[in-house]
């Protein structure tokens, strides 16, 4: 019995006492267990044209310049699209808390002004208890072309269109992130040949990070025959790109068949197709300022 | 009856040994770790208030553990890059140090003490033998500890891309502040 007690005593001592590594082990037990959010699902708040689930960090101002060149099939005379006609979009986006983000932008296509709100509803956690991130996006677009050029202009309301999106995404590992976004688009006024003001589509997008600073991206906007206007006249938007991140900048370069950069433009109304070389080079530059 | 009492004694023996040991282990749940990177272009600093430490007086040993994700930066993007690109905190969630105090210090008496701790520092999955010069203040039996150390990024395989090379110092000053619970 005596020996047994001595033995037990020794065992229970030795499990804890030995060396510094065990000191580290007992540290584990007093470390606070916190739930951690998955970070950096994408390099930027956009995949190519579409929004990613990411929101800029707290007190971060994102200044973005986006550019789309002319189509490849315009031939050598037009330097395969580099001569234009090009579209440009400039925007400023900000978040106070890293959760709710807002932005304003202006695109040269249709002289379109845009304001949007983006809210991180759910965040994926590292412990896997929350497997997905969900971000909501709502944007309002104002076509400021001359009255005569706006489709079926009735009154000032005809200038407005809206996009609402629920972005559902997951970072599967350090390299692969995928997301899918059901999208509602609403135009206050539509053309004579069109039947619906409200359209529904789904955007799928993803990235594959192959070094810590460079990632491949893709994005596909799927329209549905009964839920979009002039299904045959337009094409699904498809873009393939590369993200290069250098500290405060993210450079996104890609080829896309879409020329518009706002959801209300590139999702329902992409008018050229990959098949006949109706694709173009484009880039987004994002510069983040801490304010 | 005899069986029960022997189990009881056994249990008590286990308990006694563990309590006896735990009494000499001082813990700190609010260890603060700060770091500074100074370059002519930019100064960067970050702070983590959730690090933990243990000081074992009878064994003359101490240890720290710092969750990398707890470092807070002024710039949220820097914080993200710090975790995602430099420290790879998804893979190496903690930085740790465990070492032996090489000088004879009597922590029971009030006073200021200077001493060295030699041990292993593990950052970014790389473990290195280091010597940590530290100071301790003992006041009414309560021990608080301060230590500063320079950490060279290349030593721990933390790569800084050439594009941002002039913004991040090659050597980072890390300072540790611990106050141990007097129990």
Coordinates of C-alpha atoms in Angstrom, one line a residue:
Chain A
X1 CA 0.0 0.0 0.0
X2 CA 2.7 2.4 1.0
X3 CA 4.5 1.7 -2.3
X4 CA 1.3 2.2 -4.2
X5 CA 0.8 5.6 -2.8
X6 CA 4.4 6.6 -3.4
X7 CA 4.1 5.3 -6.9
X8 CA 0.9 7.2 -7.7
X9 CA 2.4 10.3 -6.2
X10 CA 5.4 9.9 -8.4
X11 CA 3.3 9.3 -11.5
X12 CA 1.1 12.3 -10.9
X13 CA 4.1 14.4 -10.3
X14 CA 6.0 13.3 -13.3
X15 CA 3.1 14.0 -15.7
X16 CA 3.3 17.6 -14.9
X17 CA 6.7 18.3 -13.6
X18 CA 9.0 17.3 -16.4
X19 CA 10.9 19.9 -18.3
X20 CA 9.9 23.1 -20.0
X21 CA 7.7 21.5 -22.6
X22 CA 5.3 20.5 -19.8
X23 CA 5.2 24.1 -18.6
X24 CA 4.1 24.9 -22.1
X25 CA 1.4 22.3 -21.9
X26 CA 0.0 23.7 -18.7
X27 CA 0.0 27.1 -20.5
X28 CA -2.4 25.6 -23.0
X29 CA -4.9 24.9 -20.3
X30 CA -5.0 28.5 -19.1
X31 CA -5.0 30.1 -22.6
X32 CA -8.4 31.6 -23.2
X33 CA -10.3 29.7 -25.8
X34 CA -11.6 32.2 -28.3
X35 CA -13.5 31.7 -31.5
X36 CA -11.5 33.0 -34.4
X37 CA -13.0 34.2 -37.7
X38 CA -11.5 33.0 -41.0
X39 CA -9.7 35.9 -42.6
X40 CA -8.8 36.8 -46.2
X41 CA -11.2 34.5 -48.0
X42 CA -10.4 36.7 -51.1
X43 CA -7.7 39.2 -51.8
X44 CA -10.2 42.0 -52.4
X45 CA -13.8 43.0 -52.0
X46 CA -14.3 42.0 -55.7
X47 CA -13.6 38.8 -57.5
X48 CA -13.6 40.4 -60.9
X49 CA -16.8 42.3 -61.5
X50 CA -18.8 40.7 -58.7
X51 CA -18.5 41.3 -55.0
X52 CA -16.6 38.8 -52.9
X53 CA -17.8 37.9 -49.4
X54 CA -15.0 40.1 -48.0
X55 CA -15.5 43.5 -46.6
X56 CA -12.7 46.1 -46.1
X57 CA -11.2 46.1 -42.6
X58 CA -12.2 48.5 -39.8
X59 CA -11.3 52.1 -40.7
X60 CA -10.1 51.2 -44.1
X61 CA -10.8 53.3 -47.2
X62 CA -10.6 51.5 -50.5
X63 CA -9.9 53.6 -53.5
X64 CA -10.6 51.6 -56.7
X65 CA -10.0 52.2 -60.3
X66 CA -11.4 49.7 -62.8
X67 CA -10.8 49.7 -66.5
X68 CA -12.2 47.5 -69.4
X69 CA -10.7 47.7 -72.8
X70 CA -12.3 47.0 -76.2
X71 CA -13.0 43.5 -77.5
X72 CA -10.2 41.1 -78.8
X73 CA -12.2 40.5 -82.0
X74 CA -11.8 44.2 -83.0
X75 CA -8.6 43.0 -84.6
X76 CA -5.1 44.2 -85.1
X77 CA -6.2 47.6 -86.5
X78 CA -7.7 48.3 -83.1
X79 CA -4.8 46.5 -81.3
X80 CA -7.1 43.8 -80.2
X81 CA -9.1 46.1 -78.0
X82 CA -6.4 48.1 -76.3
X83 CA -7.4 51.2 -78.4
X84 CA -10.8 51.0 -76.9
X85 CA -13.6 52.0 -76.6
X86 CA -12.7 51.6 -72.9
X87 CA -14.8 51.9 -69.8
X88 CA -13.6 53.2 -66.5
X89 CA -15.1 53.1 -63.1
X90 CA -13.8 55.0 -60.1
X91 CA -15.1 54.3 -56.6
X92 CA -14.5 55.0 -52.9
X93 CA -15.5 52.5 -50.3
X94 CA -15.2 52.5 -46.5
X95 CA -16.0 50.6 -43.4
X96 CA -15.9 51.8 -39.8
X97 CA -16.0 48.5 -38.1
X98 CA -15.0 45.9 -40.7
X99 CA -18.5 44.6 -40.9
X100 CA -20.7 47.2 -42.5
X101 CA -19.2 48.8 -45.6
X102 CA -20.5 51.4 -47.9
X103 CA -19.3 52.8 -51.2
X104 CA -19.9 55.2 -54.0
X105 CA -18.8 54.8 -57.6
X106 CA -19.2 56.1 -61.0
X107 CA -18.9 54.2 -64.2
X108 CA -18.4 55.7 -67.7
X109 CA -20.7 53.1 -69.2
X110 CA -24.2 54.7 -69.2
X111 CA -22.8 57.5 -67.0
X112 CA -23.8 55.3 -64.1
X113 CA -23.6 56.4 -60.5
X114 CA -23.7 53.8 -57.8
X115 CA -24.1 53.7 -54.1
X116 CA -24.0 50.4 -52.1
X117 CA -24.2 48.9 -48.7
X118 CA -22.5 45.6 -47.9
X119 CA -23.0 43.8 -44.6
X120 CA -21.2 40.8 -43.2
X121 CA -24.0 38.8 -41.7
X122 CA -22.2 35.6 -40.8
X123 CA -18.6 34.8 -40.6
X124 CA -16.9 31.5 -41.0
X125 CA -15.0 30.4 -37.9
X126 CA -11.7 28.6 -37.7
X127 CA -13.1 25.9 -35.4
X128 CA -15.6 24.9 -38.1
X129 CA -18.7 25.6 -36.0
X130 CA -19.7 28.2 -38.6
X131 CA -18.8 26.6 -41.9
X132 CA -19.9 29.5 -44.1
X133 CA -19.7 33.3 -44.5
X134 CA -22.7 35.2 -45.7
X135 CA -22.5 38.8 -46.8
X136 CA -25.4 40.9 -48.0
X137 CA -25.1 43.5 -50.7
X138 CA -27.6 46.1 -51.9
X139 CA -26.7 48.6 -54.5
X140 CA -28.6 51.5 -56.1
X141 CA -27.6 52.6 -59.6
X142 CA -28.5 55.8 -61.3
X143 CA -28.2 56.2 -65.1
X144 CA -27.3 59.8 -65.7
X145 CA -27.2 59.8 -69.5
X146 CA -29.1 62.4 -71.4
X147 CA -32.9 61.7 -71.2
X148 CA -33.0 60.7 -74.9
X149 CA -30.5 57.9 -74.4
X150 CA -32.1 56.3 -71.3
X151 CA -34.3 53.4 -72.4
X152 CA -38.0 54.4 -72.4
X153 CA -37.5 57.4 -70.2
X154 CA -40.7 58.3 -68.4
X155 CA -39.6 60.3 -65.5
X156 CA -36.6 60.6 -63.1
X157 CA -37.4 57.2 -61.6
X158 CA -36.6 55.6 -65.0
X159 CA -32.9 56.3 -64.2
X160 CA -32.8 53.9 -61.3
X161 CA -32.0 50.2 -61.1
X162 CA -31.1 48.1 -58.1
X163 CA -29.2 44.9 -57.3
X164 CA -29.6 42.8 -54.2
X165 CA -27.3 39.9 -53.4
X166 CA -26.7 37.3 -50.7
X167 CA -23.1 36.2 -51.1
X168 CA -22.5 32.8 -49.5
X169 CA -18.9 31.6 -49.4
X170 CA -16.5 29.4 -47.8
X171 CA -12.7 29.3 -47.5
X172 CA -12.0 25.6 -47.9
X173 CA -8.3 26.0 -47.2
X174 CA -5.6 28.6 -47.5
X175 CA -5.7 28.2 -51.3
X176 CA -9.3 27.5 -52.3
X177 CA -12.3 29.8 -51.7
X178 CA -15.6 29.5 -53.4
X179 CA -18.8 31.4 -53.3
X180 CA -22.3 31.5 -54.8
X181 CA -24.5 34.6 -54.9
X182 CA -28.3 34.5 -55.6
X183 CA -29.0 37.9 -57.1
X184 CA -32.1 40.0 -57.7
X185 CA -31.9 42.9 -60.1
X186 CA -34.6 45.4 -60.6
X187 CA -35.0 48.1 -63.3
X188 CA -37.7 50.7 -62.7
X189 CA -38.2 51.1 -66.4
X190 CA -37.4 48.5 -69.1
X191 CA -37.4 48.5 -72.9
X192 CA -40.4 47.7 -75.1
X193 CA -39.1 44.2 -76.1
X194 CA -38.6 43.3 -72.4
X195 CA -41.2 41.7 -70.1
X196 CA -39.8 41.9 -66.6
X197 CA -38.6 44.6 -64.3
X198 CA -37.2 42.1 -61.8
X199 CA -34.8 39.5 -62.8
X200 CA -33.1 36.7 -60.9
X201 CA -29.7 35.1 -61.5
X202 CA -26.9 33.3 -59.7
X203 CA -23.2 34.2 -59.6
X204 CA -20.6 31.6 -58.9
X205 CA -17.0 32.7 -58.2
X206 CA -13.8 31.4 -56.7
X207 CA -10.1 31.8 -56.3
X208 CA -7.1 29.6 -56.1
X209 CA -4.2 31.2 -54.3
X210 CA -0.9 29.7 -55.6
X211 CA 1.6 31.9 -53.8
X212 CA 0.8 34.0 -50.8
X213 CA 0.5 37.1 -53.0
X214 CA -0.9 35.8 -56.2
X215 CA -4.2 34.1 -56.9
X216 CA -6.2 32.9 -59.9
X217 CA -9.9 34.0 -59.9
X218 CA -13.0 33.1 -61.9
X219 CA -16.5 34.3 -61.9
X220 CA -19.6 33.1 -63.8
X221 CA -23.0 34.8 -63.9
X222 CA -25.8 32.3 -64.6
X223 CA -29.0 33.7 -66.0
X224 CA -32.3 31.8 -66.3
X225 CA -34.5 31.8 -69.4
X226 CA -37.8 32.7 -67.7
X227 CA -36.2 35.1 -65.2
X228 CA -34.2 37.4 -67.4
X229 CA -35.0 39.7 -70.3
X230 CA -34.0 38.8 -73.8
X231 CA -32.3 35.6 -72.8
X232 CA -31.1 34.8 -76.3
X233 CA -29.9 38.3 -77.1
X234 CA -27.4 38.4 -74.2
X235 CA -24.8 36.1 -72.8
X236 CA -23.8 34.8 -69.4
X237 CA -20.9 36.8 -68.0
X238 CA -17.7 34.9 -67.5
X239 CA -14.3 36.2 -66.4
X240 CA -11.0 34.6 -65.6
X241 CA -8.3 36.6 -63.8
X242 CA -5.3 36.9 -61.6
X243 CA -5.0 38.8 -58.3
X244 CA -1.6 40.3 -57.3
X245 CA -1.4 41.8 -53.9
X246 CA 1.5 44.0 -52.9
X247 CA 0.9 45.3 -49.4
X248 CA -1.6 48.1 -49.7
X249 CA -2.4 47.5 -53.3
X250 CA -4.3 44.7 -55.1
X251 CA -4.0 44.5 -58.8
X252 CA -6.6 42.4 -60.6
X253 CA -6.1 41.6 -64.2
X254 CA -8.5 39.5 -66.2
X255 CA -10.3 38.7 -69.4
X256 CA -14.1 39.0 -69.5
X257 CA -16.9 39.1 -72.0
X258 CA -18.6 41.8 -69.9
X259 CA -18.0 45.5 -70.4
X260 CA -20.2 46.7 -67.6
X261 CA -18.9 46.8 -64.0
X262 CA -22.1 47.2 -62.0
X263 CA -24.2 44.2 -61.2
X264 CA -27.2 45.7 -63.0
X265 CA -25.1 45.9 -66.2
X266 CA -22.8 42.9 -66.4
X267 CA -25.2 40.3 -65.1
X268 CA -28.3 40.7 -67.3
X269 CA -26.8 42.6 -70.2
X270 CA -23.5 41.2 -71.3
X271 CA -23.7 41.6 -75.0
X272 CA -20.6 39.8 -76.3
X273 CA -19.6 36.2 -76.1
X274 CA -16.4 34.2 -75.5
X275 CA -17.2 32.1 -78.6
X276 CA -16.6 34.8 -81.1
X277 CA -13.8 36.5 -79.3
X278 CA -16.0 39.1 -77.7
X279 CA -13.7 39.1 -74.7
X280 CA -11.7 42.0 -73.4
X281 CA -8.8 42.7 -71.1
X282 CA -9.6 44.5 -67.9
X283 CA -8.0 45.5 -64.6
X284 CA -9.0 46.7 -61.2
X285 CA -6.6 48.5 -58.9
X286 CA -7.4 48.7 -55.3
X287 CA -5.5 50.9 -52.9
X288 CA -6.3 50.7 -49.2
X289 CA -5.7 53.6 -46.9
X290 CA -6.0 53.3 -43.1
X291 CA -7.9 56.3 -41.8
Chain B
X1 CA -14.0 -0.9 3.8
X2 CA -10.3 -1.4 3.6
X3 CA -10.6 -1.2 -0.2
X4 CA -12.6 2.1 0.0
X5 CA -10.1 3.7 2.4
X6 CA -7.2 2.7 0.3
X7 CA -8.8 4.3 -2.8
X8 CA -9.5 7.4 -0.7
X9 CA -5.9 7.6 0.4
X10 CA -4.7 7.1 -3.2
X11 CA -7.0 9.8 -4.4
X12 CA -5.8 12.2 -1.7
X13 CA -2.2 11.4 -2.6
X14 CA -2.8 12.3 -6.2
X15 CA -4.6 15.5 -5.1
X16 CA -1.9 16.4 -2.7
X17 CA 0.9 16.0 -5.2
X18 CA -0.9 18.1 -7.7
X19 CA -1.9 20.9 -5.3
X20 CA 1.5 20.9 -3.8
X21 CA 2.9 21.4 -7.3
X22 CA 0.4 23.9 -8.4
X23 CA 1.1 26.2 -5.5
X24 CA 4.5 26.9 -6.7
X25 CA 3.4 27.6 -10.2
X26 CA 2.5 31.3 -10.7
X27 CA 0.2 32.1 -13.6
X28 CA -0.4 35.2 -15.6
X29 CA -3.5 35.5 -17.8
X30 CA -2.9 39.0 -18.8
X31 CA 0.5 39.0 -20.2
X32 CA 1.0 41.8 -22.7
X33 CA 3.2 41.5 -25.7
X34 CA 4.0 44.4 -27.9
X35 CA 6.2 44.7 -30.9
X36 CA 7.7 47.6 -32.9
X37 CA 9.1 47.7 -36.3
X38 CA 11.0 50.9 -37.1
X39 CA 12.1 52.0 -40.6
X40 CA 12.6 55.4 -42.1
X41 CA 9.5 54.9 -44.2
X42 CA 7.0 53.6 -41.6
X43 CA 6.8 52.6 -38.0
X44 CA 4.5 49.7 -37.2
X45 CA 3.4 48.5 -33.8
X46 CA 1.0 45.9 -32.5
X47 CA -0.2 44.7 -29.2
X48 CA -1.6 41.5 -27.8
X49 CA -3.1 41.5 -24.3
X50 CA -4.2 37.8 -24.2
X51 CA -0.9 36.1 -23.9
X52 CA -0.3 33.7 -21.0
X53 CA 2.7 32.8 -18.8
X54 CA 3.7 30.5 -16.1
X55 CA 6.5 31.0 -13.6
X56 CA 7.6 27.9 -11.7
X57 CA 9.7 29.1 -8.8
X58 CA 11.0 25.8 -7.4
X59 CA 12.1 24.7 -10.8
X60 CA 13.4 28.1 -11.8
X61 CA 11.5 27.9 -15.1
X62 CA 9.2 30.1 -17.0
X63 CA 7.1 29.9 -20.2
X64 CA 5.0 32.1 -22.4
X65 CA 2.5 31.5 -25.0
X66 CA 1.2 34.1 -27.4
X67 CA -1.8 33.6 -29.8
X68 CA -0.6 35.3 -33.0
X69 CA -4.2 36.2 -34.0
X70 CA -4.6 38.4 -30.9
X71 CA -2.1 41.1 -32.2
X72 CA -4.0 44.3 -32.9
X73 CA -2.7 46.8 -35.4
X74 CA -3.9 50.3 -36.2
X75 CA -4.3 49.3 -39.8
X76 CA -6.7 46.4 -40.3
X77 CA -5.1 45.4 -43.6
X78 CA -1.7 45.1 -42.0
X79 CA -3.3 42.8 -39.4
X80 CA -4.7 40.6 -42.1
X81 CA -1.4 40.4 -43.9
X82 CA 0.5 39.8 -40.7
X83 CA -1.6 36.7 -40.1
X84 CA -2.1 35.5 -43.6
X85 CA 1.2 36.2 -45.3
X86 CA 3.9 36.6 -42.7
X87 CA 3.1 34.7 -39.6
X88 CA 0.8 32.2 -41.3
X89 CA -1.2 32.0 -38.1
X90 CA -3.6 29.4 -39.5
X91 CA -0.6 27.0 -39.5
X92 CA 1.4 28.4 -36.5
X93 CA -1.3 29.8 -34.2
X94 CA 1.0 30.4 -31.2
X95 CA 4.5 31.8 -30.5
X96 CA 6.0 30.2 -27.4
X97 CA 9.0 30.6 -25.1
X98 CA 10.1 28.2 -22.4
X99 CA 13.3 28.5 -20.5
X100 CA 15.2 28.2 -17.3
X101 CA 16.3 31.1 -15.1
X102 CA 20.0 31.0 -15.0
X103 CA 20.5 33.3 -12.0
X104 CA 19.6 32.6 -8.4
X105 CA 16.7 34.8 -7.6
X106 CA 14.7 34.8 -4.3
X107 CA 11.3 35.8 -5.4
X108 CA 10.0 35.7 -1.9
X109 CA 11.7 39.0 -1.0
X110 CA 10.5 42.3 -2.3
X111 CA 12.9 44.1 -4.6
X112 CA 14.0 44.6 -8.2
X113 CA 15.8 41.8 -9.9
X114 CA 17.7 41.4 -13.1
X115 CA 18.2 38.0 -14.5
X116 CA 18.6 35.9 -17.6
X117 CA 16.4 33.2 -18.9
X118 CA 17.8 30.7 -21.4
X119 CA 15.5 28.7 -23.4
X120 CA 13.7 28.0 -26.6
X121 CA 11.8 30.6 -28.5
X122 CA 9.4 29.3 -31.2
X123 CA 7.9 31.6 -33.7
X124 CA 6.4 30.7 -37.1
X125 CA 7.2 27.1 -36.4
X126 CA 10.9 27.7 -36.0
X127 CA 12.5 27.0 -32.7
X128 CA 15.7 28.7 -31.6
X129 CA 17.8 28.8 -28.4
X130 CA 17.9 32.3 -27.0
X131 CA 18.8 34.2 -23.9
X132 CA 16.1 36.5 -22.6
X133 CA 17.3 39.2 -20.3
X134 CA 14.5 40.1 -17.9
X135 CA 13.7 42.3 -14.9
X136 CA 11.3 41.4 -12.2
X137 CA 9.7 43.6 -9.5
X138 CA 8.5 41.8 -6.4
X139 CA 6.2 43.9 -4.3
X140 CA 4.3 42.4 -1.4
X141 CA 4.8 39.0 -2.8
X142 CA 3.4 40.0 -6.2
X143 CA 5.7 39.4 -9.1
X144 CA 5.7 41.5 -12.3
X145 CA 8.1 40.9 -15.1
X146 CA 9.4 42.8 -18.0
X147 CA 11.6 41.6 -20.9
X148 CA 12.7 43.0 -24.2
X149 CA 14.1 41.0 -27.1
X150 CA 15.1 41.7 -30.7
X151 CA 13.7 39.2 -33.1
X152 CA 15.4 38.9 -36.5
X153 CA 12.8 37.9 -39.1
X154 CA 15.1 35.7 -41.2
X155 CA 15.9 33.6 -38.1
X156 CA 12.3 32.5 -38.0
X157 CA 11.9 32.2 -41.8
X158 CA 9.5 35.1 -41.9
X159 CA 9.9 36.4 -45.5
X160 CA 9.2 39.9 -46.4
X161 CA 8.6 40.5 -50.2
X162 CA 11.0 42.9 -51.8
X163 CA 8.2 45.3 -52.6
X164 CA 7.5 46.1 -48.9
X165 CA 11.0 45.5 -47.8
X166 CA 11.7 49.0 -46.8
X167 CA 8.5 49.3 -44.7
X168 CA 9.2 46.4 -42.4
X169 CA 12.3 46.3 -40.2
X170 CA 14.6 43.3 -40.4
X171 CA 14.7 43.1 -36.7
X172 CA 11.6 43.6 -34.6
X173 CA 11.6 44.7 -31.0
X174 CA 9.3 42.6 -28.9
X175 CA 8.5 43.5 -25.3
X176 CA 6.8 41.3 -22.7
X177 CA 5.0 42.4 -19.6
X178 CA 3.6 39.9 -17.2
X179 CA 2.0 40.1 -13.8
X180 CA 1.6 36.9 -11.9
X181 CA -1.4 36.0 -9.8
X182 CA -0.4 35.7 -6.2
X183 CA -2.0 32.3 -5.6

